[in-house]
Coordinates of C-alpha atoms in Angstrom, one line a residue:
M1 CA -9.5 28.0 34.5
R2 CA -7.8 26.7 31.4
T3 CA -4.1 27.8 31.2
G4 CA -2.9 25.8 28.2
L5 CA -2.6 27.1 24.7
P6 CA -4.7 25.7 21.9
T7 CA -3.2 22.7 20.1
D8 CA -3.9 20.7 16.9
E9 CA -7.0 18.6 17.7
P10 CA -7.7 15.1 16.4
V11 CA -10.6 14.1 14.2
G12 CA -12.3 10.8 14.4
T13 CA -11.5 7.9 16.6
L14 CA -8.7 5.3 16.3
E15 CA -8.9 1.9 18.0
V16 CA -5.6 0.1 18.6
V17 CA -5.9 -3.4 17.2
H18 CA -2.3 -4.6 17.6
R19 CA 1.1 -3.3 18.7
F20 CA 4.2 -4.5 16.8
R21 CA 7.4 -4.7 18.9
G22 CA 9.5 -6.5 16.3
P23 CA 10.1 -5.7 12.6
M24 CA 8.3 -2.8 10.8
P25 CA 5.0 -3.9 9.1
T26 CA 3.7 -2.4 5.9
G27 CA 0.6 -4.3 4.8
V28 CA -2.6 -5.4 6.4
T29 CA -5.8 -7.2 5.2
V30 CA -8.8 -8.6 6.9
S31 CA -10.7 -11.7 5.8
H32 CA -14.5 -11.9 5.6
R33 CA -14.5 -13.8 8.9
G34 CA -12.3 -11.3 10.6
R35 CA -8.9 -13.0 10.4
I36 CA -6.1 -10.4 10.2
F37 CA -3.0 -10.8 8.1
V38 CA 0.1 -8.6 8.2
N39 CA 3.4 -8.5 6.3
F40 CA 6.9 -7.3 7.0
P41 CA 9.2 -6.6 4.1
R42 CA 12.9 -7.4 4.5
W43 CA 14.3 -3.9 4.6
G44 CA 16.9 -4.4 7.2
D45 CA 15.0 -5.4 10.4
E46 CA 15.3 -8.9 11.5
V47 CA 12.2 -10.5 10.0
P48 CA 11.4 -14.0 11.4
A49 CA 8.4 -14.2 9.0
T50 CA 7.5 -11.9 6.2
V51 CA 3.7 -12.8 6.4
V52 CA 1.9 -13.5 9.6
E53 CA -1.6 -14.0 10.9
L54 CA -2.5 -12.2 14.1
R55 CA -3.9 -14.8 16.5
H56 CA -4.6 -14.1 20.2
N57 CA -2.2 -11.1 20.1
R58 CA 0.5 -13.2 18.6
E59 CA 2.2 -12.9 15.2
V60 CA 2.1 -16.4 13.7
P61 CA 4.0 -17.2 10.4
Y62 CA 1.4 -17.8 7.7
P63 CA 0.6 -20.1 6.1
D64 CA 3.5 -21.7 7.8
L65 CA 7.2 -21.2 8.6
R66 CA 8.4 -23.1 5.5
W67 CA 6.7 -20.5 3.2
N68 CA 8.5 -17.8 5.2
S69 CA 12.0 -19.4 4.8
P70 CA 13.2 -18.8 1.2
A71 CA 16.2 -20.6 -0.1
G72 CA 17.2 -17.5 -2.1
N73 CA 15.9 -14.4 -3.9
D74 CA 14.7 -16.6 -6.8
D75 CA 12.7 -19.1 -4.7
A76 CA 9.3 -19.4 -6.3
S77 CA 8.1 -21.7 -3.5
A78 CA 8.6 -19.4 -0.6
F79 CA 8.1 -15.7 0.3
V80 CA 11.2 -13.6 -0.3
S81 CA 10.2 -10.2 0.9
V82 CA 6.5 -9.4 1.0
Q83 CA 5.2 -5.8 0.6
S84 CA 1.4 -6.3 0.5
V85 CA -1.3 -8.8 1.5
V86 CA -4.9 -8.5 0.2
V87 CA -8.0 -10.5 0.7
D88 CA -10.1 -10.6 -2.5
P89 CA -13.9 -10.3 -2.9
V90 CA -14.4 -14.1 -2.5
D91 CA -12.3 -14.3 0.7
R92 CA -9.0 -15.6 -0.7
L93 CA -5.7 -14.2 0.5
W94 CA -3.2 -12.9 -2.0
V95 CA 0.4 -12.3 -1.1
L96 CA 2.5 -9.9 -3.3
D97 CA 6.1 -10.8 -3.0
T98 CA 8.6 -8.2 -4.2
G99 CA 11.4 -10.7 -4.5
S100 CA 13.6 -7.7 -3.5
P101 CA 15.0 -7.8 0.0
M102 CA 16.9 -4.6 0.8
F103 CA 15.6 -3.3 -2.6
Q104 CA 18.1 -5.6 -4.4
P105 CA 17.7 -6.3 -8.2
T106 CA 15.0 -8.9 -8.8
V107 CA 15.6 -12.3 -10.4
P108 CA 12.9 -14.6 -12.0
G109 CA 11.1 -16.6 -9.4
G110 CA 11.3 -14.0 -6.6
P111 CA 8.6 -11.5 -7.7
K112 CA 5.3 -13.3 -7.5
L113 CA 1.6 -13.2 -6.6
V114 CA 0.6 -16.1 -4.4
R115 CA -3.0 -17.2 -3.6
V116 CA -3.7 -18.9 -0.2
D117 CA -6.8 -20.9 0.5
L118 CA -8.1 -19.6 3.8
G119 CA -10.2 -22.7 4.3
T120 CA -7.2 -25.1 4.2
N121 CA -4.4 -22.6 5.0
T122 CA -2.5 -23.9 2.0
V123 CA -1.1 -22.2 -1.1
A124 CA -3.4 -22.8 -4.1
Q125 CA -1.7 -20.7 -6.9
V126 CA 1.7 -19.1 -7.6
I127 CA 2.0 -16.6 -10.4
T128 CA 5.6 -15.5 -11.2
F129 CA 6.5 -12.7 -13.6
P130 CA 8.8 -12.8 -16.6
P131 CA 11.8 -10.5 -16.6
D132 CA 10.2 -8.1 -19.1
V133 CA 7.3 -7.6 -16.6
A134 CA 9.0 -7.6 -13.3
L135 CA 12.2 -5.8 -14.3
P136 CA 15.5 -6.2 -12.4
T137 CA 14.6 -2.7 -11.0
S138 CA 11.0 -3.4 -10.2
Y139 CA 9.5 -3.1 -6.7
L140 CA 6.0 -4.6 -6.7
N141 CA 4.1 -2.5 -4.2
D142 CA 0.4 -3.1 -3.9
V143 CA -2.4 -5.0 -5.7
R144 CA -6.1 -4.8 -6.3
F145 CA -8.5 -7.3 -7.9
D146 CA -11.5 -7.4 -10.2
L147 CA -13.0 -10.9 -10.4
R148 CA -15.7 -9.7 -12.8
R149 CA -13.4 -9.8 -15.7
G150 CA -12.3 -12.8 -17.7
T151 CA -12.7 -16.4 -16.4
A152 CA -11.0 -15.9 -13.1
G153 CA -10.5 -12.2 -12.7
I154 CA -7.8 -9.6 -13.2
A155 CA -5.2 -8.2 -10.8
Y156 CA -3.6 -4.7 -11.0
I157 CA -0.2 -4.1 -9.4
T158 CA 1.9 -0.9 -8.9
D159 CA 5.6 -1.0 -9.7
S160 CA 7.0 1.7 -7.4
A161 CA 10.6 1.4 -8.4
D162 CA 12.8 4.2 -7.1
G163 CA 14.5 6.1 -9.9
A164 CA 13.6 3.4 -12.5
P165 CA 10.7 2.6 -14.8
N166 CA 7.3 2.7 -13.0
A167 CA 4.1 1.0 -14.3
I168 CA 0.8 -0.7 -13.7
I169 CA 1.2 -4.5 -14.1
V170 CA -1.9 -6.3 -15.2
V171 CA -2.4 -10.0 -14.4
D172 CA -4.8 -12.5 -15.9
L173 CA -5.5 -14.7 -12.9
A174 CA -6.7 -17.7 -15.0
S175 CA -3.6 -18.0 -17.2
G176 CA -1.1 -16.2 -15.0
T177 CA -0.2 -14.1 -18.0
S178 CA 1.0 -10.5 -17.1
W179 CA 1.9 -7.4 -18.9
R180 CA 3.1 -3.8 -18.2
R181 CA 0.9 -0.7 -18.8
L182 CA 1.7 3.0 -18.6
N183 CA 5.4 2.0 -18.4
D184 CA 7.2 5.1 -17.2
H185 CA 4.2 7.3 -18.0
P186 CA 4.4 10.7 -16.3
S187 CA 1.4 9.8 -14.1
T188 CA 3.3 6.9 -12.6
K189 CA 6.5 8.9 -11.7
A190 CA 7.7 10.7 -8.6
E191 CA 7.6 14.5 -8.8
S192 CA 10.7 16.7 -8.5
L193 CA 11.2 19.0 -5.6
V194 CA 10.3 21.9 -7.8
N195 CA 6.7 20.6 -7.8
F196 CA 6.5 18.5 -4.6
R197 CA 8.4 19.2 -1.4
P198 CA 7.0 16.8 1.2
V199 CA 6.9 17.7 4.9
V200 CA 6.4 15.1 7.6
E201 CA 6.3 15.9 11.3
G202 CA 7.1 19.4 10.3
R203 CA 10.4 18.5 8.6
P204 CA 11.3 18.2 4.9
F205 CA 11.1 14.6 3.9
L206 CA 14.2 13.7 1.9
V207 CA 16.7 10.9 1.4
R208 CA 19.6 11.9 3.7
P209 CA 22.6 9.6 3.3
P210 CA 25.3 9.7 6.0
E211 CA 27.6 11.5 3.6
G212 CA 26.7 13.9 0.8
P213 CA 23.7 16.2 0.1
P214 CA 20.0 15.3 0.6
Q215 CA 18.2 13.8 -2.4
P216 CA 14.5 13.8 -3.3
V217 CA 12.4 10.7 -2.7
G218 CA 12.0 8.9 -6.1
V219 CA 9.4 6.3 -5.3
G220 CA 6.8 6.2 -8.1
A221 CA 3.4 4.5 -8.5
D222 CA 2.5 3.1 -5.0
G223 CA -1.1 3.4 -3.8
I224 CA -3.8 1.8 -5.8
A225 CA -7.6 1.4 -5.7
I226 CA -10.3 0.2 -8.0
S227 CA -13.6 2.0 -8.4
A228 CA -16.7 0.2 -7.2
D229 CA -17.9 -0.5 -10.7
G230 CA -14.5 -1.6 -11.8
A231 CA -14.4 1.0 -14.6
R232 CA -11.4 2.9 -13.4
L233 CA -8.1 2.2 -11.5
Y234 CA -6.8 4.9 -9.2
Y235 CA -3.1 5.2 -8.4
C236 CA -0.5 7.7 -7.1
A237 CA 3.2 8.1 -6.8
L238 CA 4.5 8.1 -3.2
A239 CA 6.3 11.4 -4.0
S240 CA 3.4 13.5 -5.2
R241 CA 0.3 15.3 -4.0
R242 CA -1.5 14.4 -7.2
W243 CA -3.3 11.2 -8.1
F244 CA -4.6 9.7 -11.4
S245 CA -7.0 7.2 -12.8
V246 CA -7.0 5.1 -15.9
A247 CA -9.7 3.1 -17.7
T248 CA -9.5 -0.6 -16.9
D249 CA -10.9 -1.5 -20.3
A250 CA -7.8 0.0 -21.8
L251 CA -5.5 -1.8 -19.3
V252 CA -6.8 -5.2 -20.0
D253 CA -7.1 -4.8 -23.8
R254 CA -3.9 -6.5 -25.2
S255 CA -4.6 -5.0 -28.6
A256 CA -4.5 -1.4 -27.4
D257 CA -1.2 0.3 -27.7
E258 CA 0.4 2.5 -25.1
D259 CA -0.8 5.7 -26.5
E260 CA -4.4 4.4 -26.5
V261 CA -4.1 3.4 -22.9
A262 CA -2.5 6.7 -21.9
A263 CA -5.3 8.6 -23.6
T264 CA -7.7 7.3 -20.9
V265 CA -5.5 8.6 -18.0
R266 CA -7.3 11.3 -16.0
D267 CA -5.6 13.7 -13.6
E268 CA -7.7 13.5 -10.4
G269 CA -6.1 16.6 -9.0
D270 CA -4.4 17.6 -5.8
K271 CA -5.3 15.2 -3.0
G272 CA -4.1 17.4 -0.1
G273 CA -0.8 15.7 0.7
G274 CA 1.5 12.8 -0.1
A275 CA -0.2 9.4 0.1
D276 CA 1.1 5.9 0.5
G277 CA -2.0 3.7 0.5
L278 CA -5.3 4.0 -1.4
E279 CA -8.5 2.0 -0.9
S280 CA -12.2 2.0 -2.0
D281 CA -15.5 0.8 -0.7
D282 CA -18.7 -0.5 -2.2
A283 CA -20.4 2.9 -1.8
G284 CA -18.0 4.4 -4.4
R285 CA -15.9 6.2 -1.8
L286 CA -12.1 6.5 -2.2
Y287 CA -9.8 6.6 0.8
L288 CA -6.4 8.2 0.8
T289 CA -3.7 8.1 3.5
N290 CA -2.0 11.4 4.1
Y291 CA 1.5 11.0 5.5
E292 CA 2.1 14.8 5.6
H293 CA -0.8 15.4 8.0
N294 CA -1.2 12.1 10.0
A295 CA -4.6 11.6 8.4
I296 CA -6.8 9.5 6.2
L297 CA -9.1 11.4 3.8
R298 CA -12.0 10.2 1.8
R299 CA -13.4 11.4 -1.5
R300 CA -17.1 10.9 -1.9
P301 CA -18.8 10.1 -5.2
D302 CA -19.8 13.8 -5.5
G303 CA -16.2 14.8 -5.5
E304 CA -16.1 16.3 -1.9
Y305 CA -13.2 15.4 0.3
E306 CA -13.7 14.7 4.0
T307 CA -11.4 13.7 6.9
V308 CA -12.0 10.2 8.2
V309 CA -9.4 10.5 10.9
H310 CA -6.6 12.8 11.9
D311 CA -4.4 11.7 14.9
P312 CA -0.8 12.4 16.0
R313 CA -0.4 8.7 16.5
L314 CA -0.9 8.1 12.7
L315 CA 2.9 8.4 12.1
W316 CA 3.1 7.6 8.4
P317 CA -0.2 5.8 7.7
D318 CA 0.7 3.1 5.2
T319 CA -1.7 0.4 3.9
L320 CA -5.5 0.7 4.2
S321 CA -7.9 -2.2 4.2
V322 CA -11.7 -1.9 4.2
A323 CA -13.2 -4.9 6.1
K324 CA -16.6 -6.5 6.2
D325 CA -17.1 -5.3 9.8
R326 CA -17.3 -1.7 8.3
H327 CA -14.0 -0.7 9.8
L328 CA -11.1 0.8 7.9
Y329 CA -7.8 -0.8 9.1
V330 CA -4.5 1.1 8.8
I331 CA -0.8 0.4 9.6
A332 CA 1.2 3.3 11.1
N333 CA 4.9 2.4 10.8
Q334 CA 7.1 5.6 10.9
V335 CA 8.6 5.0 7.4
H336 CA 10.0 8.6 7.5
R337 CA 12.0 7.8 10.6
Q338 CA 14.1 5.1 9.0
P339 CA 17.9 5.5 8.7
P340 CA 17.9 6.3 4.9
F341 CA 16.0 9.5 5.7
N342 CA 18.0 10.5 8.7
R343 CA 21.7 10.3 7.8
G344 CA 21.9 6.7 8.9
R345 CA 20.1 7.1 12.3
D346 CA 17.1 4.9 13.1
L347 CA 14.6 7.3 14.8
R348 CA 11.7 4.8 14.8
R349 CA 10.2 4.2 18.2
K350 CA 8.4 0.9 18.9
P351 CA 5.7 -0.2 19.0
Y352 CA 4.4 0.3 15.5
A353 CA 0.6 0.1 15.4
L354 CA -2.4 -1.4 13.6
F355 CA -5.4 0.8 14.0
R356 CA -9.0 0.7 12.9
T357 CA -11.8 3.2 12.6
R358 CA -15.4 2.9 11.7
I359 CA -16.0 4.2 8.2
D360 CA -19.7 5.1 8.6
A361 CA -19.2 7.4 11.6
G362 CA -19.7 11.1 10.7
P363 CA -16.5 12.5 9.3
V364 CA -15.7 16.2 9.0
L365 CA -16.3 17.9 5.6
L366 CA -13.4 20.0 4.4
R367 CA -15.0 23.0 2.7
P368 CA -13.0 25.3 0.4

């Protein structure tokens, strides 16, 4: 006879890939041959290496220790504080360096996009950003690639600055030229508490300093994904339940003014909760983390939303990565338990986790 009361039940299956017992990870990506790369931004934890490869359950500095040992925040020849790692469609690793440890103001040389040749494990290209693109207030958060455009492809980067101008940064990978789009456009901004009051683990999610009143989270454009046909770029502020898309033709057209770009922005509606990471697959499906509900949702091409996985262990699902093995990889890192949100107390409990789940295994349809 069952005596327990009903409880919230999980959806889908999570497989633990790796447990992190050191610094807190944020980004993950998987090469076409199954190599797994992870990054750890320098937010206050002791970070021996800001980019690693997982090898035989070990976290090995990648591509080597020298590249993980910057001489300063302006070091263009080393990683300063990496927020995101992404393998592109032709199996090259790109490293997005914020140049902003502890969210300090950036200086030229620090914020950069670095390409690593996975065949030789050596850096093949370094793209730095001028100060009118990576502003002193900028925090380069995530990046996606479309190699079908131009001679070497285009990269799109979110600037998620907290309480400062947000934007989409566009990069011509052949020339290294970059420019800002949708600079401080409403679609890139965090929402006020009037419109969005996030709740994580049943508690209001706010910045709570040791002294003084709580403040709303101000992180803007964060998650980013590109449609399968490359026609639209999807993005969302961390502090919002809404998400948006913009025409990539407008983003890359240097002759288009800001109003013309903004005219192509589409409000994609309420996505069911706050999201950190976005991702897409070759079937035209879009994946959204949901940090308010310990879940990952997916929007199908027909517009229906479905739950890929919901699990109490998904304590702040952060970055998503769709891999060739038809798994979706996700970092769970307890962002909301960090000291800034808990009056200086660190409530995180190690280990942090890297999970994966099969993306073609029957999810649950959320019907209205």
